[in-house]
N, CA, C and O atoms as CSV, one atom per row, in Angstrom:
chain,resi,resn,atom,element,x,y,z
A,1,MET,N,N,44.728,46.859,131.661
A,1,MET,CA,C,44.869,47.996,132.557
A,1,MET,C,C,44.875,49.281,131.721
A,1,MET,O,O,45.528,49.358,130.681
A,2,SER,N,N,44.156,50.255,132.185
A,2,SER,CA,C,44.059,51.490,131.404
A,2,SER,C,C,45.218,52.431,131.709
A,2,SER,O,O,45.788,52.433,132.800
A,3,LYS,N,N,45.530,53.208,130.725
A,3,LYS,CA,C,46.620,54.176,130.833
A,3,LYS,C,C,46.105,55.452,131.495
A,3,LYS,O,O,44.902,55.710,131.500
A,4,PRO,N,N,47.014,56.247,132.053
A,4,PRO,CA,C,46.584,57.518,132.663
A,4,PRO,C,C,45.860,58.435,131.678
A,4,PRO,O,O,44.914,59.128,132.053
A,5,SER,N,N,46.297,58.440,130.431
A,5,SER,CA,C,45.636,59.297,129.436
A,5,SER,C,C,44.207,58.829,129.169
A,5,SER,O,O,43.320,59.647,128.923
A,6,GLU,N,N,43.983,57.513,129.217
A,6,GLU,CA,C,42.630,56.981,129.030
A,6,GLU,C,C,41.736,57.367,130.202
A,6,GLU,O,O,40.563,57.693,130.019
A,7,LYS,N,N,42.300,57.328,131.402
A,7,LYS,CA,C,41.524,57.726,132.578
A,7,LYS,C,C,41.132,59.194,132.486
A,7,LYS,O,O,39.993,59.556,132.783
A,8,ASN,N,N,42.074,60.041,132.074
A,8,ASN,CA,C,41.773,61.461,131.907
A,8,ASN,C,C,40.716,61.671,130.837
A,8,ASN,O,O,39.799,62.475,131.001
A,9,HIS,N,N,40.855,60.941,129.743
A,9,HIS,CA,C,39.894,61.040,128.644
A,9,HIS,C,C,38.496,60.692,129.143
A,9,HIS,O,O,37.537,61.418,128.883
A,10,ASN,N,N,38.388,59.582,129.859
A,10,ASN,CA,C,37.097,59.158,130.390
A,10,ASN,C,C,36.578,60.142,131.427
A,10,ASN,O,O,35.381,60.421,131.481
A,11,ASN,N,N,37.469,60.662,132.240
A,11,ASN,CA,C,37.074,61.636,133.249
A,11,ASN,C,C,36.516,62.895,132.591
A,11,ASN,O,O,35.509,63.443,133.039
A,12,HIS,N,N,37.169,63.344,131.538
A,12,HIS,CA,C,36.696,64.541,130.836
A,12,HIS,C,C,35.361,64.287,130.146
A,12,HIS,O,O,34.494,65.161,130.121
A,13,LEU,N,N,35.200,63.107,129.596
A,13,LEU,CA,C,33.910,62.753,129.000
A,13,LEU,C,C,32.808,62.775,130.053
A,13,LEU,O,O,31.718,63.294,129.812
A,14,ASP,N,N,33.097,62.212,131.212
A,14,ASP,CA,C,32.121,62.198,132.301
A,14,ASP,C,C,31.775,63.615,132.749
A,14,ASP,O,O,30.612,63.930,133.000
A,15,MET,N,N,32.791,64.458,132.845
A,15,MET,CA,C,32.550,65.840,133.261
A,15,MET,C,C,31.689,66.580,132.241
A,15,MET,O,O,30.780,67.320,132.616
A,16,LEU,N,N,31.970,66.385,130.973
A,16,LEU,CA,C,31.162,67.020,129.929
A,16,LEU,C,C,29.722,66.518,129.966
A,16,LEU,O,O,28.779,67.298,129.834
A,17,GLN,N,N,29.565,65.219,130.147
A,17,GLN,CA,C,28.220,64.648,130.203
A,17,GLN,C,C,27.459,65.183,131.417
A,17,GLN,O,O,26.272,65.495,131.316
A,18,ASP,N,N,28.125,65.288,132.548
A,18,ASP,CA,C,27.492,65.839,133.751
A,18,ASP,C,C,27.068,67.285,133.539
A,18,ASP,O,O,25.979,67.687,133.948
A,19,TYR,N,N,27.932,68.061,132.897
A,19,TYR,CA,C,27.608,69.466,132.627
A,19,TYR,C,C,26.434,69.573,131.651
A,19,TYR,O,O,25.566,70.434,131.795
A,20,LYS,N,N,26.424,68.691,130.667
A,20,LYS,CA,C,25.309,68.683,129.714
A,20,LYS,C,C,24.005,68.361,130.444
A,20,LYS,O,O,22.989,69.017,130.212
A,21,ASN,N,N,24.026,67.366,131.314
A,21,ASN,CA,C,22.831,67.008,132.081
A,21,ASN,C,C,22.369,68.170,132.954
A,21,ASN,O,O,21.171,68.425,133.077
A,22,TYR,N,N,23.322,68.870,133.556
A,22,TYR,CA,C,22.998,70.044,134.363
A,22,TYR,C,C,22.302,71.107,133.510
A,22,TYR,O,O,21.291,71.677,133.920
A,23,LEU,N,N,22.851,71.367,132.325
A,23,LEU,CA,C,22.268,72.380,131.444
A,23,LEU,C,C,20.858,71.999,131.008
A,23,LEU,O,O,19.976,72.855,130.945
A,24,VAL,N,N,20.641,70.734,130.710
A,24,VAL,CA,C,19.312,70.281,130.297
A,24,VAL,C,C,18.310,70.515,131.423
A,24,VAL,O,O,17.205,70.998,131.177
A,25,LYS,N,N,18.682,70.180,132.649
A,25,LYS,CA,C,17.794,70.411,133.794
A,25,LYS,C,C,17.555,71.900,134.005
A,25,LYS,O,O,16.439,72.317,134.315
A,26,TYR,N,N,18.598,72.696,133.838
A,26,TYR,CA,C,18.494,74.148,133.989
A,26,TYR,C,C,17.524,74.730,132.959
A,26,TYR,O,O,16.696,75.579,133.288
A,27,ILE,N,N,17.632,74.272,131.723
A,27,ILE,CA,C,16.727,74.726,130.665
A,27,ILE,C,C,15.290,74.346,131.001
A,27,ILE,O,O,14.375,75.148,130.814
A,28,GLN,N,N,15.089,73.137,131.491
A,28,GLN,CA,C,13.744,72.696,131.856
A,28,GLN,C,C,13.155,73.572,132.959
A,28,GLN,O,O,11.976,73.923,132.912
A,29,GLU,N,N,13.968,73.922,133.943
A,29,GLU,CA,C,13.496,74.789,135.024
A,29,GLU,C,C,13.128,76.178,134.500
A,29,GLU,O,O,12.114,76.748,134.901
A,30,LEU,N,N,13.951,76.716,133.608
A,30,LEU,CA,C,13.648,78.027,133.029
A,30,LEU,C,C,12.363,77.977,132.210
A,30,LEU,O,O,11.571,78.919,132.237
A,31,GLU,N,N,12.155,76.892,131.491
A,31,GLU,CA,C,10.935,76.757,130.697
A,31,GLU,C,C,9.705,76.628,131.592
A,31,GLU,O,O,8.633,77.116,131.233
A,32,LYS,N,N,9.838,75.981,132.749
A,32,LYS,CA,C,8.731,75.919,133.707
A,32,LYS,C,C,8.372,77.319,134.191
A,32,LYS,O,O,7.197,77.673,134.287
A,33,LEU,N,N,9.406,78.116,134.497
A,33,LEU,CA,C,9.164,79.497,134.917
A,33,LEU,C,C,8.480,80.292,133.812
A,33,LEU,O,O,7.612,81.122,134.082
A,34,ASP,N,N,8.871,80.038,132.581
A,34,ASP,CA,C,8.263,80.732,131.442
A,34,ASP,C,C,6.766,80.466,131.364
A,34,ASP,O,O,5.984,81.357,131.033
A,35,ASN,N,N,6.376,79.241,131.668
A,35,ASN,CA,C,4.957,78.890,131.620
A,35,ASN,C,C,4.164,79.578,132.722
A,35,ASN,O,O,2.958,79.783,132.583
A,36,GLN,N,N,4.828,79.936,133.810
A,36,GLN,CA,C,4.149,80.556,134.941
A,36,GLN,C,C,4.045,82.069,134.812
A,36,GLN,O,O,3.128,82.674,135.367
A,37,SER,N,N,4.958,82.676,134.099
A,37,SER,CA,C,5.003,84.136,134.070
A,37,SER,C,C,5.431,84.654,132.701
A,37,SER,O,O,6.417,84.192,132.126
A,38,GLU,N,N,4.674,85.615,132.193
A,38,GLU,CA,C,5.023,86.239,130.915
A,38,GLU,C,C,6.308,87.046,131.048
A,38,GLU,O,O,7.120,87.081,130.124
A,39,PHE,N,N,6.496,87.696,132.201
A,39,PHE,CA,C,7.718,88.461,132.438
A,39,PHE,C,C,8.940,87.543,132.409
A,39,PHE,O,O,9.960,87.870,131.802
A,40,ALA,N,N,8.824,86.389,133.073
A,40,ALA,CA,C,9.937,85.429,133.102
A,40,ALA,C,C,10.235,84.913,131.697
A,40,ALA,O,O,11.385,84.638,131.357
A,41,LYS,N,N,9.191,84.785,130.892
A,41,LYS,CA,C,9.385,84.291,129.531
A,41,LYS,C,C,10.281,85.237,128.742
A,41,LYS,O,O,11.211,84.795,128.068
A,42,LYS,N,N,10.009,86.519,128.822
A,42,LYS,CA,C,10.838,87.505,128.122
A,42,LYS,C,C,12.245,87.542,128.716
A,42,LYS,O,O,13.234,87.659,127.992
A,43,TRP,N,N,12.319,87.443,130.023
A,43,TRP,CA,C,13.588,87.528,130.734
A,43,TRP,C,C,14.502,86.351,130.384
A,43,TRP,O,O,15.703,86.532,130.182
A,44,ASN,N,N,13.937,85.160,130.314
A,44,ASN,CA,C,14.720,83.932,130.129
A,44,ASN,C,C,14.917,83.534,128.671
A,44,ASN,O,O,15.673,82.607,128.380
A,45,GLU,N,N,14.257,84.212,127.770
A,45,GLU,CA,C,14.289,83.843,126.355
A,45,GLU,C,C,15.718,83.699,125.821
A,45,GLU,O,O,16.057,82.690,125.202
A,46,ASN,N,N,16.530,84.692,126.060
A,46,ASN,CA,C,17.916,84.681,125.583
A,46,ASN,C,C,18.747,83.599,126.267
A,46,ASN,O,O,19.529,82.901,125.622
A,47,THR,N,N,18.567,83.471,127.563
A,47,THR,CA,C,19.333,82.484,128.330
A,47,THR,C,C,19.041,81.074,127.833
A,47,THR,O,O,19.956,80.271,127.648
A,48,ILE,N,N,17.766,80.778,127.618
A,48,ILE,CA,C,17.383,79.449,127.137
A,48,ILE,C,C,18.018,79.182,125.776
A,48,ILE,O,O,18.550,78.098,125.533
A,49,LYS,N,N,17.960,80.165,124.900
A,49,LYS,CA,C,18.541,80.013,123.561
A,49,LYS,C,C,20.041,79.732,123.652
A,49,LYS,O,O,20.550,78.836,122.978
A,50,GLU,N,N,20.748,80.504,124.490
A,50,GLU,CA,C,22.194,80.321,124.643
A,50,GLU,C,C,22.531,78.958,125.228
A,50,GLU,O,O,23.481,78.312,124.786
A,51,ARG,N,N,21.761,78.514,126.220
A,51,ARG,CA,C,22.039,77.222,126.853
A,51,ARG,C,C,21.767,76.067,125.895
A,51,ARG,O,O,22.481,75.065,125.915
A,52,LYS,N,N,20.744,76.198,125.060
A,52,LYS,CA,C,20.466,75.146,124.076
A,52,LYS,C,C,21.600,75.055,123.059
A,52,LYS,O,O,21.975,73.960,122.639
A,53,GLU,N,N,22.140,76.198,122.667
A,53,GLU,CA,C,23.293,76.193,121.761
A,53,GLU,C,C,24.497,75.539,122.439
A,53,GLU,O,O,25.252,74.798,121.810
A,54,GLU,N,N,24.659,75.823,123.718
A,54,GLU,CA,C,25.768,75.236,124.480
A,54,GLU,C,C,25.630,73.712,124.552
A,54,GLU,O,O,26.618,72.990,124.414
A,55,VAL,N,N,24.410,73.229,124.768
A,55,VAL,CA,C,24.166,71.787,124.811
A,55,VAL,C,C,24.509,71.156,123.464
A,55,VAL,O,O,25.089,70.071,123.417
A,56,THR,N,N,24.157,71.824,122.378
A,56,THR,CA,C,24.470,71.325,121.038
A,56,THR,C,C,25.978,71.212,120.839
A,56,THR,O,O,26.465,70.213,120.309
A,57,VAL,N,N,26.709,72.225,121.259
A,57,VAL,CA,C,28.171,72.209,121.128
A,57,VAL,C,C,28.769,71.089,121.974
A,57,VAL,O,O,29.665,70.378,121.518
A,58,ILE,N,N,28.285,70.930,123.190
A,58,ILE,CA,C,28.787,69.875,124.074
A,58,ILE,C,C,28.514,68.506,123.463
A,58,ILE,O,O,29.368,67.621,123.524
A,59,ASP,N,N,27.332,68.323,122.876
A,59,ASP,CA,C,27.027,67.057,122.200
A,59,ASP,C,C,28.040,66.754,121.102
A,59,ASP,O,O,28.520,65.626,120.986
A,60,LYS,N,N,28.361,67.757,120.304
A,60,LYS,CA,C,29.335,67.566,119.225
A,60,LYS,C,C,30.705,67.198,119.787
A,60,LYS,O,O,31.383,66.318,119.256
A,61,ILE,N,N,31.108,67.870,120.858
A,61,ILE,CA,C,32.402,67.582,121.483
A,61,ILE,C,C,32.427,66.152,122.010
A,61,ILE,O,O,33.393,65.421,121.790
A,62,ILE,N,N,31.373,65.758,122.699
A,62,ILE,CA,C,31.306,64.406,123.257
A,62,ILE,C,C,31.378,63.368,122.143
A,62,ILE,O,O,32.111,62.386,122.255
A,63,LYS,N,N,30.627,63.578,121.079
A,63,LYS,CA,C,30.640,62.620,119.967
A,63,LYS,C,C,32.026,62.514,119.347
A,63,LYS,O,O,32.465,61.420,118.991
A,64,ASN,N,N,32.712,63.633,119.216
A,64,ASN,CA,C,34.061,63.604,118.648
A,64,ASN,C,C,35.062,62.952,119.595
A,64,ASN,O,O,35.971,62.256,119.143
A,65,LEU,N,N,34.913,63.163,120.882
A,65,LEU,CA,C,35.827,62.555,121.847
A,65,LEU,C,C,35.625,61.046,121.945
A,65,LEU,O,O,36.579,60.299,122.161
A,66,ILE,N,N,34.399,60.610,121.789
A,66,ILE,CA,C,34.114,59.179,121.883
A,66,ILE,C,C,34.790,58.417,120.755
A,66,ILE,O,O,35.148,57.251,120.922
A,67,ARG,N,N,34.966,59.054,119.625
A,67,ARG,CA,C,35.596,58.387,118.477
A,67,ARG,C,C,37.042,58.001,118.742
A,67,ARG,O,O,37.548,57.057,118.134
A,68,PHE,N,N,37.712,58.709,119.631
A,68,PHE,CA,C,39.133,58.453,119.875
A,68,PHE,C,C,39.350,57.354,120.850
A,68,PHE,O,O,40.494,57.020,121.160
C-alpha cells in the first residue's frame, strides 16, 4: 500500500508530465504558424525559445524526482 507522500509525489510527477506535454504541443502549434506567416515567425520567436527552455527545465525536474 502506498503512503500519502508517495501518492503526492506521483501526482506531482503526473502534473509536470502533463504540463510538459502541453508545452510541446503549444510549441508545435506556434511552429506551424511560423511556417504560414513571416510576421508570426518574428512574433513567436521569443515565445518558442522560452517554452523550449521551460521544457528542458521540466525534463530535469522530472528526472530528478524520479530518482527519489
